[in-house]
mmCIF file of C-alpha atoms in Angstrom:
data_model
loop_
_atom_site.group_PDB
_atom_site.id
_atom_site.type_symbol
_atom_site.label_atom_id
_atom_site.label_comp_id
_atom_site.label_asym_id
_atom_site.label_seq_id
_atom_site.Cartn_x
_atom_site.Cartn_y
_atom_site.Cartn_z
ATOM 1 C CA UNK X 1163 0.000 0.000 0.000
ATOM 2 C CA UNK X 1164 3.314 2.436 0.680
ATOM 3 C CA UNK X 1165 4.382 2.253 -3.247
ATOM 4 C CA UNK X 1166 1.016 2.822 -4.226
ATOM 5 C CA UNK X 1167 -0.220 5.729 -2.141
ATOM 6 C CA UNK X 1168 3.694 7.371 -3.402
ATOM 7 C CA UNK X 1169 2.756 6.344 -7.068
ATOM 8 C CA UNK X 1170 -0.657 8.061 -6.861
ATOM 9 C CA UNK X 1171 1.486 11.089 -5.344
ATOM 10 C CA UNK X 1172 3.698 11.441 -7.930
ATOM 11 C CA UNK X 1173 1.471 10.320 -11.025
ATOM 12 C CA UNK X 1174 -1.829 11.996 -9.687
ATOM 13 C CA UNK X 1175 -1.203 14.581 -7.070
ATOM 14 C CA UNK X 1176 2.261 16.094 -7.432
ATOM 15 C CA UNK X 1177 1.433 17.656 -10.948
ATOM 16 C CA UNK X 1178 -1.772 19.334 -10.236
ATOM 17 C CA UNK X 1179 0.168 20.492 -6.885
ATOM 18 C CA UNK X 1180 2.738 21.787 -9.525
ATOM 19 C CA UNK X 1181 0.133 23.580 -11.785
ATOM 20 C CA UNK X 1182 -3.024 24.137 -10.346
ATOM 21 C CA UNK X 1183 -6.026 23.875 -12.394
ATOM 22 C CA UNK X 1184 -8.702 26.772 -12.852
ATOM 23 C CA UNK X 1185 -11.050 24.863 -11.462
ATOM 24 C CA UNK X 1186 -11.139 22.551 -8.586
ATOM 25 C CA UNK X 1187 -10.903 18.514 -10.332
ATOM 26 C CA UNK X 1188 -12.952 15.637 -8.489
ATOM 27 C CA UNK X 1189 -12.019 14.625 -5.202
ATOM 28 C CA UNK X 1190 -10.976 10.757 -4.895
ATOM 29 C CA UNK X 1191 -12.901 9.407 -2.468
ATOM 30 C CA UNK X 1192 -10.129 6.450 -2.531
ATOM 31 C CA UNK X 1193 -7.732 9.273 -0.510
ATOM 32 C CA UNK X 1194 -7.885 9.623 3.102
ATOM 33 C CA UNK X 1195 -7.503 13.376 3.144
ATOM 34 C CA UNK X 1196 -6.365 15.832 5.470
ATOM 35 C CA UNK X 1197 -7.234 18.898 8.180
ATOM 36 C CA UNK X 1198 -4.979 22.114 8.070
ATOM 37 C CA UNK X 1199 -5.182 25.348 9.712
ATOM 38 C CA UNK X 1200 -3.246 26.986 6.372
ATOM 39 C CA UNK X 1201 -6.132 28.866 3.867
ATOM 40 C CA UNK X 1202 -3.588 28.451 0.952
ATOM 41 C CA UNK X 1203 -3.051 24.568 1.677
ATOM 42 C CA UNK X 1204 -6.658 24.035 2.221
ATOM 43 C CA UNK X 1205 -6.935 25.338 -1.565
ATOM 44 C CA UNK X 1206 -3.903 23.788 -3.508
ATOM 45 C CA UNK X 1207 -5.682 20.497 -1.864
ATOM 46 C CA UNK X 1208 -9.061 21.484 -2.896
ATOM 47 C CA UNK X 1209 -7.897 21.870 -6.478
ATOM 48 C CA UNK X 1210 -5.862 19.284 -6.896
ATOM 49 C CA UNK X 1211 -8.910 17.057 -5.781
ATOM 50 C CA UNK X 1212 -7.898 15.732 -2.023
ATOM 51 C CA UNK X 1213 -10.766 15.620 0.444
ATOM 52 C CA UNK X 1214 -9.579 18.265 2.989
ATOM 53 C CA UNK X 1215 -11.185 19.842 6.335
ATOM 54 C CA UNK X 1216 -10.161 23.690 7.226
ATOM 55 C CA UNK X 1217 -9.960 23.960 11.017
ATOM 56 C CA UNK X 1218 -10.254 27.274 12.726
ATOM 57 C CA UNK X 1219 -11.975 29.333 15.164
ATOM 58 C CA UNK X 1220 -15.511 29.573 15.968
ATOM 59 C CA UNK X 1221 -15.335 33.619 15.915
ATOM 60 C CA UNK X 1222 -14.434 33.520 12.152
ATOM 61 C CA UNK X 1223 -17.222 31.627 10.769
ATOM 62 C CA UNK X 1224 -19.674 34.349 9.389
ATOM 63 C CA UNK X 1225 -23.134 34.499 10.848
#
């Protein structure tokens, strides 16, 4: 499962981490995903199609 989750990386995810898309490509539901903190990583991983969670503060969601 190690050499295939690194082939996916480099066939699949590295080059739309490299150049981005326009618009966002669909998410794999095969990939487990992530949670950041980081706006800009939240959206590189967003585009490039990984399932990912943006964690912050209660105060900044708008009402």
């Amino acid at each position: 499962l190690d050499i295939h989750a690194l082939l996916d990386y480099a066939k699949v995810l590295y080059p739309l981490l490299v150049t981005p898309p326009s618009k966002p490509v669909r998410a794999n539901p095969t990939w487990m995903g992530c949670f950041t903190k980081r706006t800009e990583i939240c959206e590189s991983l967003y585009f490039a199609g990984v399932p990912v969670w943006l964690v912050h503060h209660e105060l900044l969601i708008p009402s």
